[in-house]
Amino acid sequence: MRIHHAAAAVTSAAMLAALTGCFGPSEVTTEPNKPAVKAADEAKAPAEKKAAKVAAVGDTITLTGHDEGLKVDATLKQWLDPAKSADEYIQPQDGKRWVAAQFELANTGTAVYDDSPSNGTQVADADGQRFHSGYGEISAGPLMTSAAKVPPGDKVLGWIVYEVPKDSKITKVQFGLNSGFADQTGQWAVK
């Protein structure tokens, strides 16, 4: 009987280790891609300028997904707080407002980027509350497609809308591939 329980424990531990290894550690990346700089210019830069920069509006973060060859350069192009409805009849709920992030997702890998981008994104406020994307047509422009199928070398651009409490101070926007289940998530600071 003890041998049976010991074998079950070893099997369970092996399965847990295998599952953990499949998904790998999660990582939140806040440092944007570095612009191309000549080595001589980089050597001249003072130490304080070499400190890691936190990604902000306009910055690009390269993200990888679960599928082999899935790599996307995600750029937070614009941030709106508040975002205005394009339809007078569809408005945020009472006590809430819309904010919106415009993302450009450029497929720099070798696999097709096939996902619903808004599923992999959320915003966070100064108190640590997080909010997933919602629905709302905004006056700033077209929404992100709900079914992106982007071949290597191509890109997709669109707005993602979030409904948040009126008094919430949104400070971060996050985006990840594989509907947010990829091991790597990009994070941008917003004001």
CSV table of C-alpha atoms in Angstrom, one decimal:
chain,number,residue,atom,x,y,z
A,1,MET,CA,0.0,0.0,0.0
A,2,ARG,CA,2.9,2.4,0.8
A,3,ILE,CA,4.5,1.7,-2.5
A,4,HIS,CA,1.3,2.6,-4.3
A,5,HIS,CA,1.0,6.0,-2.5
A,6,ALA,CA,4.7,6.7,-3.1
A,7,ALA,CA,4.4,5.9,-6.8
A,8,ALA,CA,1.3,8.1,-7.0
A,9,ALA,CA,3.2,11.0,-5.3
A,10,VAL,CA,6.1,10.6,-7.7
A,11,THR,CA,3.8,10.5,-10.7
A,12,SER,CA,1.9,13.6,-9.5
A,13,ALA,CA,5.2,15.5,-8.8
A,14,ALA,CA,6.5,14.6,-12.3
A,15,MET,CA,3.2,15.7,-14.0
A,16,LEU,CA,3.3,19.0,-12.1
A,17,ALA,CA,7.0,19.6,-13.1
A,18,ALA,CA,6.1,18.8,-16.7
A,19,LEU,CA,3.2,21.2,-16.7
A,20,THR,CA,5.2,24.0,-15.1
A,21,GLY,CA,8.0,23.5,-17.7
A,22,CYS,CA,5.5,23.7,-20.5
A,23,PHE,CA,4.3,27.1,-19.6
A,24,GLY,CA,7.5,28.5,-18.2
A,25,PRO,CA,7.9,31.5,-16.0
A,26,SER,CA,5.7,34.6,-16.7
A,27,GLU,CA,7.5,37.8,-17.4
A,28,VAL,CA,6.3,41.4,-17.6
A,29,THR,CA,8.5,43.5,-19.8
A,30,THR,CA,8.5,47.3,-19.2
A,31,GLU,CA,11.6,48.3,-21.1
A,32,PRO,CA,11.0,49.4,-24.7
A,33,ASN,CA,13.1,48.3,-27.6
A,34,LYS,CA,16.2,50.4,-28.0
A,35,PRO,CA,16.5,52.6,-31.1
A,36,ALA,CA,19.4,51.9,-33.3
A,37,VAL,CA,22.4,53.8,-31.9
A,38,LYS,CA,26.0,53.8,-33.1
A,39,ALA,CA,28.4,52.1,-30.6
A,40,ALA,CA,30.5,55.3,-30.4
A,41,ASP,CA,27.4,57.4,-29.4
A,42,GLU,CA,26.5,54.8,-26.8
A,43,ALA,CA,30.0,54.9,-25.3
A,44,LYS,CA,29.7,58.7,-24.9
A,45,ALA,CA,26.3,58.6,-23.1
A,46,PRO,CA,26.5,59.4,-19.4
A,47,ALA,CA,25.7,56.6,-16.9
A,48,GLU,CA,22.4,58.2,-15.8
A,49,LYS,CA,21.1,58.1,-19.5
A,50,LYS,CA,22.0,54.4,-19.7
A,51,ALA,CA,19.5,53.5,-17.0
A,52,ALA,CA,16.6,51.4,-18.1
A,53,LYS,CA,13.7,53.3,-19.5
A,54,VAL,CA,10.1,52.4,-18.7
A,55,ALA,CA,8.0,52.0,-21.9
A,56,ALA,CA,5.5,54.8,-22.5
A,57,VAL,CA,3.2,56.0,-25.3
A,58,GLY,CA,5.0,55.7,-28.6
A,59,ASP,CA,7.4,52.9,-27.5
A,60,THR,CA,7.6,49.4,-28.9
A,61,ILE,CA,8.1,46.2,-27.0
A,62,THR,CA,8.9,42.9,-28.8
A,63,LEU,CA,6.8,40.0,-27.5
A,64,THR,CA,6.9,36.3,-28.2
A,65,GLY,CA,4.1,33.8,-28.0
A,66,HIS,CA,3.6,30.1,-27.4
A,67,ASP,CA,3.8,29.1,-31.1
A,68,GLU,CA,7.3,28.7,-32.6
A,69,GLY,CA,8.1,31.7,-34.7
A,70,LEU,CA,5.4,33.9,-33.1
A,71,LYS,CA,7.0,37.3,-32.5
A,72,VAL,CA,5.2,40.7,-32.6
A,73,ASP,CA,6.5,44.3,-32.1
A,74,ALA,CA,3.7,45.9,-30.1
A,75,THR,CA,3.6,49.7,-30.1
A,76,LEU,CA,1.3,51.7,-27.9
A,77,LYS,CA,0.6,54.5,-30.5
A,78,GLN,CA,-1.8,56.6,-28.5
A,79,TRP,CA,-3.6,56.8,-25.2
A,80,LEU,CA,-7.0,58.6,-24.5
A,81,ASP,CA,-8.3,59.4,-21.1
A,82,PRO,CA,-11.2,59.9,-21.4
A,83,ALA,CA,-12.3,58.4,-24.7
A,84,LYS,CA,-15.5,59.8,-26.3
A,85,SER,CA,-18.2,57.7,-27.7
A,86,ALA,CA,-18.9,57.8,-31.4
A,87,ASP,CA,-22.6,57.0,-30.7
A,88,GLU,CA,-24.8,59.2,-28.5
A,89,TYR,CA,-26.8,56.1,-27.5
A,90,ILE,CA,-23.9,53.9,-26.3
A,91,GLN,CA,-22.2,55.5,-23.3
A,92,PRO,CA,-20.2,54.2,-20.3
A,93,GLN,CA,-22.3,53.1,-17.4
A,94,ASP,CA,-23.1,55.6,-14.6
A,95,GLY,CA,-20.1,56.3,-12.5
A,96,LYS,CA,-17.7,55.1,-15.2
A,97,ARG,CA,-15.7,56.4,-18.1
A,98,TRP,CA,-14.0,55.0,-21.2
A,99,VAL,CA,-10.3,55.1,-21.7
A,100,ALA,CA,-8.6,53.7,-24.9
A,101,ALA,CA,-5.3,52.5,-26.1
A,102,GLN,CA,-4.3,52.4,-29.8
A,103,PHE,CA,-2.0,49.5,-30.6
A,104,GLU,CA,0.0,48.7,-33.7
A,105,LEU,CA,1.0,45.1,-33.8
A,106,ALA,CA,3.7,44.3,-36.4
A,107,ASN,CA,4.3,40.6,-37.1
A,108,THR,CA,8.2,40.3,-37.0
A,109,GLY,CA,8.2,36.5,-36.6
A,110,THR,CA,7.8,33.6,-39.0
A,111,ALA,CA,4.4,32.4,-37.9
A,112,VAL,CA,1.0,34.0,-38.6
A,113,TYR,CA,-0.2,36.1,-35.7
A,114,ASP,CA,-3.8,34.7,-35.2
A,115,ASP,CA,-5.5,36.1,-32.1
A,116,SER,CA,-8.1,38.4,-30.7
A,117,PRO,CA,-5.8,41.2,-29.5
A,118,SER,CA,-8.3,42.8,-27.1
A,119,ASN,CA,-8.4,39.5,-25.1
A,120,GLY,CA,-4.7,39.9,-24.2
A,121,THR,CA,-4.9,43.4,-22.7
A,122,GLN,CA,-5.8,45.2,-19.5
A,123,VAL,CA,-5.2,48.5,-17.7
A,124,ALA,CA,-4.2,49.1,-14.1
A,125,ASP,CA,-4.9,52.0,-11.8
A,126,ALA,CA,-2.7,53.6,-9.1
A,127,ASP,CA,-4.5,51.4,-6.5
A,128,GLY,CA,-3.7,48.2,-8.3
A,129,GLN,CA,-7.2,47.5,-9.7
A,130,ARG,CA,-7.1,46.0,-13.1
A,131,PHE,CA,-9.7,46.3,-15.9
A,132,HIS,CA,-10.1,44.2,-19.0
A,133,SER,CA,-11.2,45.5,-22.4
A,134,GLY,CA,-14.8,46.2,-23.1
A,135,TYR,CA,-16.8,47.4,-26.0
A,136,GLY,CA,-17.5,50.9,-27.2
A,137,GLU,CA,-17.2,52.7,-30.5
A,138,ILE,CA,-15.1,55.8,-29.9
A,139,SER,CA,-14.8,58.9,-32.0
A,140,ALA,CA,-10.9,58.6,-32.2
A,141,GLY,CA,-11.0,55.9,-34.9
A,142,PRO,CA,-11.6,52.3,-35.7
A,143,LEU,CA,-11.5,49.6,-33.1
A,144,MET,CA,-8.9,46.8,-33.1
A,145,THR,CA,-10.2,43.8,-35.1
A,146,SER,CA,-11.6,41.0,-32.9
A,147,ALA,CA,-10.0,38.4,-35.2
A,148,ALA,CA,-6.5,39.4,-36.3
A,149,LYS,CA,-4.8,37.1,-38.9
A,150,VAL,CA,-1.5,38.9,-39.6
A,151,PRO,CA,1.1,37.2,-41.8
A,152,PRO,CA,4.8,37.8,-41.2
A,153,GLY,CA,5.8,41.3,-42.3
A,154,ASP,CA,2.3,42.7,-42.0
A,155,LYS,CA,0.6,44.7,-39.2
A,156,VAL,CA,-2.7,45.6,-37.6
A,157,LEU,CA,-3.7,48.9,-36.0
A,158,GLY,CA,-6.8,49.7,-33.8
A,159,TRP,CA,-8.2,51.1,-30.6
A,160,ILE,CA,-9.0,49.0,-27.6
A,161,VAL,CA,-11.5,50.4,-25.1
A,162,TYR,CA,-11.7,49.9,-21.4
A,163,GLU,CA,-14.6,50.9,-19.0
A,164,VAL,CA,-13.2,52.1,-15.7
A,165,PRO,CA,-14.5,53.9,-12.6
A,166,LYS,CA,-14.7,57.7,-13.1
A,167,ASP,CA,-12.3,58.4,-10.2
A,168,SER,CA,-9.7,55.7,-11.1
A,169,LYS,CA,-6.3,57.0,-12.1
A,170,ILE,CA,-5.1,54.6,-14.8
A,171,THR,CA,-1.3,54.3,-14.8
A,172,LYS,CA,-0.4,51.2,-16.8
A,173,VAL,CA,-1.5,49.4,-20.0
A,174,GLN,CA,-0.6,45.7,-20.6
A,175,PHE,CA,-0.7,43.6,-23.7
A,176,GLY,CA,0.3,39.9,-24.3
A,177,LEU,CA,0.0,37.5,-27.1
A,178,ASN,CA,-2.1,34.3,-27.1
A,179,SER,CA,-5.1,36.2,-25.7
A,180,GLY,CA,-2.9,37.2,-22.8
A,181,PHE,CA,-1.8,33.6,-22.0
A,182,ALA,CA,1.7,33.9,-23.4
A,183,ASP,CA,4.6,33.9,-20.9
A,184,GLN,CA,5.6,37.4,-21.8
A,185,THR,CA,3.5,40.6,-21.3
A,186,GLY,CA,4.4,44.1,-22.3
A,187,GLN,CA,3.6,47.0,-20.0
A,188,TRP,CA,3.5,50.7,-20.8
A,189,ALA,CA,3.2,53.6,-18.3
A,190,VAL,CA,0.4,56.1,-19.2
A,191,LYS,CA,-0.8,59.4,-17.7
